[in-house]
Coordinates of C-alpha atoms and ligand atoms in Angstrom, one line a residue:
X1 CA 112.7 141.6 81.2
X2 CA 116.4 141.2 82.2
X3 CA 117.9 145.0 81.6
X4 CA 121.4 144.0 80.7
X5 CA 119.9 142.6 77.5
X6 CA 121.0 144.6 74.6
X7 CA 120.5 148.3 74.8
X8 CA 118.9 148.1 77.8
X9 CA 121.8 148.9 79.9
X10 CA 121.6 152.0 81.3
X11 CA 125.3 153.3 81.1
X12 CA 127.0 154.4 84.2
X13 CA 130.5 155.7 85.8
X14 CA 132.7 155.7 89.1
X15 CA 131.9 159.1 90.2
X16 CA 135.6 160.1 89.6
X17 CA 135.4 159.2 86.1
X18 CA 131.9 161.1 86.0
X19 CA 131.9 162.7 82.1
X20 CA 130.5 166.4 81.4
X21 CA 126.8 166.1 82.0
X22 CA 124.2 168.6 84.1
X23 CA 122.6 166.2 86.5
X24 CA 123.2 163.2 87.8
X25 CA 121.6 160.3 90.6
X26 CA 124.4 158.6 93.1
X27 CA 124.0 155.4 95.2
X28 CA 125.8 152.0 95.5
X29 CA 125.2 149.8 93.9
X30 CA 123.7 152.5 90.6
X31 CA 124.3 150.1 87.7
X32 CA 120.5 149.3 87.3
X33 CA 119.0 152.9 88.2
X34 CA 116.1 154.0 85.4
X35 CA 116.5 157.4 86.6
X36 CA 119.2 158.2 83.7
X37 CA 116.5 156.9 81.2
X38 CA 113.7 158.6 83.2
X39 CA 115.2 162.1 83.1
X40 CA 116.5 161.9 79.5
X41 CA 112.5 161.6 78.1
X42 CA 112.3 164.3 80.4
X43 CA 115.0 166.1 78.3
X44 CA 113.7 165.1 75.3
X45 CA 110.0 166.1 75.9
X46 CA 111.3 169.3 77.2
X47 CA 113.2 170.4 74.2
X48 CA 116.2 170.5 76.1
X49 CA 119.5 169.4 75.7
X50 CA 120.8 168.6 79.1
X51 CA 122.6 165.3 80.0
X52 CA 121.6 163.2 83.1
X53 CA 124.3 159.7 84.3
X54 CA 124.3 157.7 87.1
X55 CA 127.7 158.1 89.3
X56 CA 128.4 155.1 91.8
X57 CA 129.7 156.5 94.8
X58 CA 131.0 154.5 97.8
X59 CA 130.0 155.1 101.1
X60 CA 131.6 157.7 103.0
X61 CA 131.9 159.6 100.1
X62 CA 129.4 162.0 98.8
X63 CA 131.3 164.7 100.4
X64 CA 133.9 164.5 97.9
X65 CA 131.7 162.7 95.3
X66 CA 129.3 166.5 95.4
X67 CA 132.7 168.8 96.1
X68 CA 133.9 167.0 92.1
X69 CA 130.7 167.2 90.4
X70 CA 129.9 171.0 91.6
X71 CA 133.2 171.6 89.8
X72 CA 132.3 169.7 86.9
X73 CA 129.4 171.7 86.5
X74 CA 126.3 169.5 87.6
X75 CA 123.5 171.6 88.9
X76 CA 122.2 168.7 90.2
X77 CA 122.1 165.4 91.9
X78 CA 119.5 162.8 93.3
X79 CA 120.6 160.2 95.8
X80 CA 119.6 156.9 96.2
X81 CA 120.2 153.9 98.7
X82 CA 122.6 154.0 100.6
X83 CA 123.1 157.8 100.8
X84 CA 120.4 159.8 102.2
X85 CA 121.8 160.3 105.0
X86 CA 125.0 161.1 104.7
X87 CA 123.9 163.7 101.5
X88 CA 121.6 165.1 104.4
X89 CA 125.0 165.8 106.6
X90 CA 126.8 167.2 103.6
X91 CA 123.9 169.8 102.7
X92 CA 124.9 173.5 103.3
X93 CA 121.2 174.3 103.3
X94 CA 118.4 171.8 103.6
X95 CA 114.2 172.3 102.7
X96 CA 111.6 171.4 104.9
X97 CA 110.5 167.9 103.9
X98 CA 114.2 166.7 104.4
X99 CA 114.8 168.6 107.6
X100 CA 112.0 166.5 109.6
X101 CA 113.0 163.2 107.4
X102 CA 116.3 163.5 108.0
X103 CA 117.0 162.3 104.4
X104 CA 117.6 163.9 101.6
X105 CA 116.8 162.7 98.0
X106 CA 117.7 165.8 95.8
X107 CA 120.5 168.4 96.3
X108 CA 120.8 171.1 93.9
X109 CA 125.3 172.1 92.8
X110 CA 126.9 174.0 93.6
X111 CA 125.6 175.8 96.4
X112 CA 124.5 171.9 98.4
X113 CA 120.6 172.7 99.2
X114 CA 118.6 169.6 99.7
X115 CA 115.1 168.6 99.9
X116 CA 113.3 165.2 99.7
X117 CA 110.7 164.4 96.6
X118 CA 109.7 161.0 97.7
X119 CA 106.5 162.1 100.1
X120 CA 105.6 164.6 97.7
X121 CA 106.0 162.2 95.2
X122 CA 104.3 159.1 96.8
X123 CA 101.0 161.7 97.2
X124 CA 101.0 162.3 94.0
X125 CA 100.8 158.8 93.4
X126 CA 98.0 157.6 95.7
X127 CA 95.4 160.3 94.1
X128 CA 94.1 158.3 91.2
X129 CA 93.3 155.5 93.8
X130 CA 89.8 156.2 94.5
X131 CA 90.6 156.1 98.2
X132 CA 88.6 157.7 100.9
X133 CA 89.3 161.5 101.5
X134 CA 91.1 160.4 104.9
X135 CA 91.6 156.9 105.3
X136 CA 93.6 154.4 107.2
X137 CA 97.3 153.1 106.4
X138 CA 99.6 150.2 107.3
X139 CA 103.5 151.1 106.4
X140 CA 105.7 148.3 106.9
X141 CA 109.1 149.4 107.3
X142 CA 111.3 152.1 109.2
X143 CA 113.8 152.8 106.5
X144 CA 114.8 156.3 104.8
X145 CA 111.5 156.0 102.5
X146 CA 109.1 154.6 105.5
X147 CA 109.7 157.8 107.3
X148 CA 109.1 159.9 103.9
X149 CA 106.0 157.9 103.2
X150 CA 104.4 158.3 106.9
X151 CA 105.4 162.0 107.2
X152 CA 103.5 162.6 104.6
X153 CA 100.5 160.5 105.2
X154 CA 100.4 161.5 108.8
X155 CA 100.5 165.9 107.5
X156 CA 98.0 164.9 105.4
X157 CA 95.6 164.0 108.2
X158 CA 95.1 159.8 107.2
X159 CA 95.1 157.1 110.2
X160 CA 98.5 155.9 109.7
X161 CA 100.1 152.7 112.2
X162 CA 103.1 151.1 111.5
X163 CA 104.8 147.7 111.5
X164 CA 108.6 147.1 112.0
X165 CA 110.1 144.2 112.1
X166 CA 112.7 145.5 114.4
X167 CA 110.0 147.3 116.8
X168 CA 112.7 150.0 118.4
X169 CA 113.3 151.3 115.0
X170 CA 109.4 151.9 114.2
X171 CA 109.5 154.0 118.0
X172 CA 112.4 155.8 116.9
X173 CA 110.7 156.9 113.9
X174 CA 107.3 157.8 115.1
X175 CA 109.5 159.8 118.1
X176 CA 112.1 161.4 115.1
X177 CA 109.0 162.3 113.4
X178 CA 106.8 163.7 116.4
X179 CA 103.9 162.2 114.7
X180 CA 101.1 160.4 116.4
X181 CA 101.0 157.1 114.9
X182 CA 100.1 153.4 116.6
X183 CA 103.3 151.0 116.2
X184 CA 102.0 147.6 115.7
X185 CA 103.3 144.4 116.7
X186 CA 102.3 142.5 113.4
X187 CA 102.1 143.6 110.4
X188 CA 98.7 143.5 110.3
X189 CA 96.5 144.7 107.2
X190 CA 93.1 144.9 109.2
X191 CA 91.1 147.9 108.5
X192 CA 93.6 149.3 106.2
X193 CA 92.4 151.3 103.0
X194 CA 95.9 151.0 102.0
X195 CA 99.0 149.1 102.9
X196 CA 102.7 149.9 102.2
X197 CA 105.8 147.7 101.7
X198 CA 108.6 150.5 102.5
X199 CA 110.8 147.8 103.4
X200 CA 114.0 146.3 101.3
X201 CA 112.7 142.8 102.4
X202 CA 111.5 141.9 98.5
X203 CA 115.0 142.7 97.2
X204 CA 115.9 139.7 98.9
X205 CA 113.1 137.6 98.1
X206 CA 112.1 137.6 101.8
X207 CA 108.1 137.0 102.6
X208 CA 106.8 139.4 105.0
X209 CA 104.2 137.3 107.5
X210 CA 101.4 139.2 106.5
X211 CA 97.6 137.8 107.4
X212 CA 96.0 138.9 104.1
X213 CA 92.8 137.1 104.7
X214 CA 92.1 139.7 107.6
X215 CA 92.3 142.5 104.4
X216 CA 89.1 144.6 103.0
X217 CA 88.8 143.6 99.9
X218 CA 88.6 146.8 97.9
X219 CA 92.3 148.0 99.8
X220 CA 95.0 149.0 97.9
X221 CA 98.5 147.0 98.2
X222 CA 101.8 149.2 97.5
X223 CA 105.3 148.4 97.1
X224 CA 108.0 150.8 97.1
X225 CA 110.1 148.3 95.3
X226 CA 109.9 147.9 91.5
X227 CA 111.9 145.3 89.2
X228 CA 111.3 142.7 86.2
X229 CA 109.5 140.2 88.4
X230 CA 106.4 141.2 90.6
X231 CA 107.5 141.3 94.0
X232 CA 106.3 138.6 96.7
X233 CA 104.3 141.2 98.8
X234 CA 102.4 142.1 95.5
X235 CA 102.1 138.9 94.3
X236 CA 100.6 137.7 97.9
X237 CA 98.2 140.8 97.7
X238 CA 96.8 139.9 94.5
X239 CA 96.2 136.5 95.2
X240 CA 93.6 137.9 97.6
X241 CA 92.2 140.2 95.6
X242 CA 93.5 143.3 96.1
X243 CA 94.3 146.1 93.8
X244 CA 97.9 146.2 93.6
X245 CA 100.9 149.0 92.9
X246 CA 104.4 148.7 92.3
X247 CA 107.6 151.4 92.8
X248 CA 107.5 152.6 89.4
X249 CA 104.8 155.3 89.6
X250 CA 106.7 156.4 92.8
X251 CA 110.2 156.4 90.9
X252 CA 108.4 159.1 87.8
X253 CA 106.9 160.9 90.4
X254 CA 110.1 161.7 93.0
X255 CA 111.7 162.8 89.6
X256 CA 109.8 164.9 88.0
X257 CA 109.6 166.9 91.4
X258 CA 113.0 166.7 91.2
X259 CA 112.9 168.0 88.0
X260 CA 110.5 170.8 88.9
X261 CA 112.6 171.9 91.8
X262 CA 115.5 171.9 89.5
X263 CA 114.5 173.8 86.4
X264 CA 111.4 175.8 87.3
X265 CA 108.9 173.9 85.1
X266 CA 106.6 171.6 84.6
X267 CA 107.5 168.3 84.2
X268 CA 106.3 165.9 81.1
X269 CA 105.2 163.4 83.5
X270 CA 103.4 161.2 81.3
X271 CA 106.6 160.7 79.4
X272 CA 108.7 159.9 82.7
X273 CA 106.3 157.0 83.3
X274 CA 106.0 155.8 79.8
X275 CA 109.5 155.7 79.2
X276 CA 109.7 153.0 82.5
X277 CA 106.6 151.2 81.3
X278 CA 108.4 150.4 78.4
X279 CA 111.4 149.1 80.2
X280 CA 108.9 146.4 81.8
Ligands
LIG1 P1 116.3 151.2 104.3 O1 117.5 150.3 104.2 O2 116.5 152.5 105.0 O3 115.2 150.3 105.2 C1 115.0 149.0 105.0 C2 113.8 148.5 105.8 O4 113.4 147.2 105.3 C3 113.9 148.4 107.3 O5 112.7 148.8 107.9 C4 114.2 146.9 107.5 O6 113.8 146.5 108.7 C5 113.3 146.3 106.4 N1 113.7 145.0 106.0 C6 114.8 144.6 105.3 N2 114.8 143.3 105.1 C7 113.7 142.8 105.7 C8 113.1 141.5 105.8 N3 113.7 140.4 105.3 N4 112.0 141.4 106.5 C9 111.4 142.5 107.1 N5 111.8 143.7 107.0 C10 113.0 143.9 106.3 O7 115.6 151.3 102.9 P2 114.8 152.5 102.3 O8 113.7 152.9 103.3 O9 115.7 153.5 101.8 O10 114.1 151.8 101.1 C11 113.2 150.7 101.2 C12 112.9 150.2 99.8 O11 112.1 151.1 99.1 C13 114.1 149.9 99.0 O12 114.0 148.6 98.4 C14 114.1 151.0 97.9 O13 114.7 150.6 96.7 C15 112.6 151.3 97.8 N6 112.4 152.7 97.4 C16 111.8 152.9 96.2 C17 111.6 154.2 95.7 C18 110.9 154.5 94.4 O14 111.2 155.5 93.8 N7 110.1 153.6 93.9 C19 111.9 155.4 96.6 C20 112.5 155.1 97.8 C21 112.8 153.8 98.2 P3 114.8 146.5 110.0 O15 114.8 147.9 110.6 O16 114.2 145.4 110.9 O17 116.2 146.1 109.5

């Protein structure tokens, strides 16, 4: 479905013309985020009446992007591509998961603490998979999210390798990280009880060479990625047979951590999800 259909848009400012509202997510380009749409269900589910917008802000400036909105009164932001890391430089205080990732996803106004939801969130996702209690993952990718996603997977005890197709990257990561995972010269799905697109390569339509005939049959494939269309990797995956999963699950779930960390409840997550669903 093509979001700039009718009422479909979700609405969004230049971070210097950001209007009163509580929280906010900032990235460049923002004009297509669901998070505004995402955290409003929240709202509504919640009983409460706070506002949530998406600010673009360029790069180079969530310094002063942060520095306006803590005087507007937001008590909170998330942060997309490309800002991670820069919000991670700008934090006063940062939380563990960010610290070691280097990247942070969620920063709470005024006082700039941040943490990172995504490898929280992507656990949260994999547990209705019926995988095995420790099992073996491919990541492909050494992005902001790859080194969320393998973090977390490698803590959590699984056999993780990973694939880069700029190799240096993938050794920089698994040396950043201090985790002992294989880097692989192919991105090769062999063995793997689940396999992870964390790279951008969809966005662009790009095919990654993946031998999916050397796949079990009853592994999971995952992309970080969500949009209208299925993405190639998905689409490939399926065709032999795999069980497939797409961004969306990945997007309610960083939130409503987000959320959690925020405001100190419990997050409707059933009605974060639903509300994207819909969208599709
Ligand atoms: P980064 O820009 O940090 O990393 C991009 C990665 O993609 C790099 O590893 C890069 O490889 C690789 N890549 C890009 N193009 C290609 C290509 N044509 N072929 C092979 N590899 C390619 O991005 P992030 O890690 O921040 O995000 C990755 C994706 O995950 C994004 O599309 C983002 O939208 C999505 N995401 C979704 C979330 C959700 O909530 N669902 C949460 C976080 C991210 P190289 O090093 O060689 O350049």
């Amino acid at each position: 479905m093509d979001l700039s259909q009718e009422g479909l848009t979700p609405s969004w400012h230049e971070w210097r013309d950001a209007p009163a509202a509580d929280f906010a997510v900032i990235g460049d380009p923002i004009a297509h985020s669901l998070s505004p749409r995402m955290h409003q269900a929240a709202y509504a589910a919640l009983g409460l009446d706070h506002r949530y917008v998406a600010l673009r802000v360029a790069p180079g400036e969530v310094a002063a992007a942060l520095a306006h909105l803590a005087k507007l009164g937001y008590q909170g932001v998330n942060v997309t591509v490309p800002h991670k890391g820069e919000a991670f430089e700008t934090m006063r205080s940062i939380e563990e998961p960010a610290r070691r990732t280097q990247a942070v996803n969620t920063v709470r106004l005024p006082d700039l603490v941040g943490t990172n939801t995504d490898g929280a969130g992507f656990l949260d996702t994999i547990e209705d998979l019926r995988l095995p209690r420790k099992f073996a993952a491919v990541i492909l990718g050494a992005g902001g999210s790859a080194r969320s996603v393998v973090l977390a997977l490698a803590e959590n005890g699984h056999d993780v390798r990973l694939y880069n197709r700029t190799k240096a990257r993938a050794i920089e990561l698994v040396e950043t990280l201090g985790v002992p995972i294989e880097v692989l010269d192919h991105p090769d799905p062999t063995g793997a009880h689940l396999i992870v697109n964390a790279t951008s390569a969809g966005l662009h339509g790009a095919e990654l060479p993946i031998a999916w005939s050397g796949a079990r049959s009853d592994a999971v494939a995952y992309d970080l990625v969500y949009g209208p269309q299925q993405s190639p990797f998905l689409a490939a995956a399926q065709r032999h047979g795999l069980r497939v999963v797409d961004g969306l699950p990945l997007l309610a779930a960083q939130g409503a951590r987000s959320l959690e960390w925020w405001l100190g409840v419990t997050a409707p997550r059933q009605a974060m999800l639903e509300c994207l669903r819909w969208v599709q």
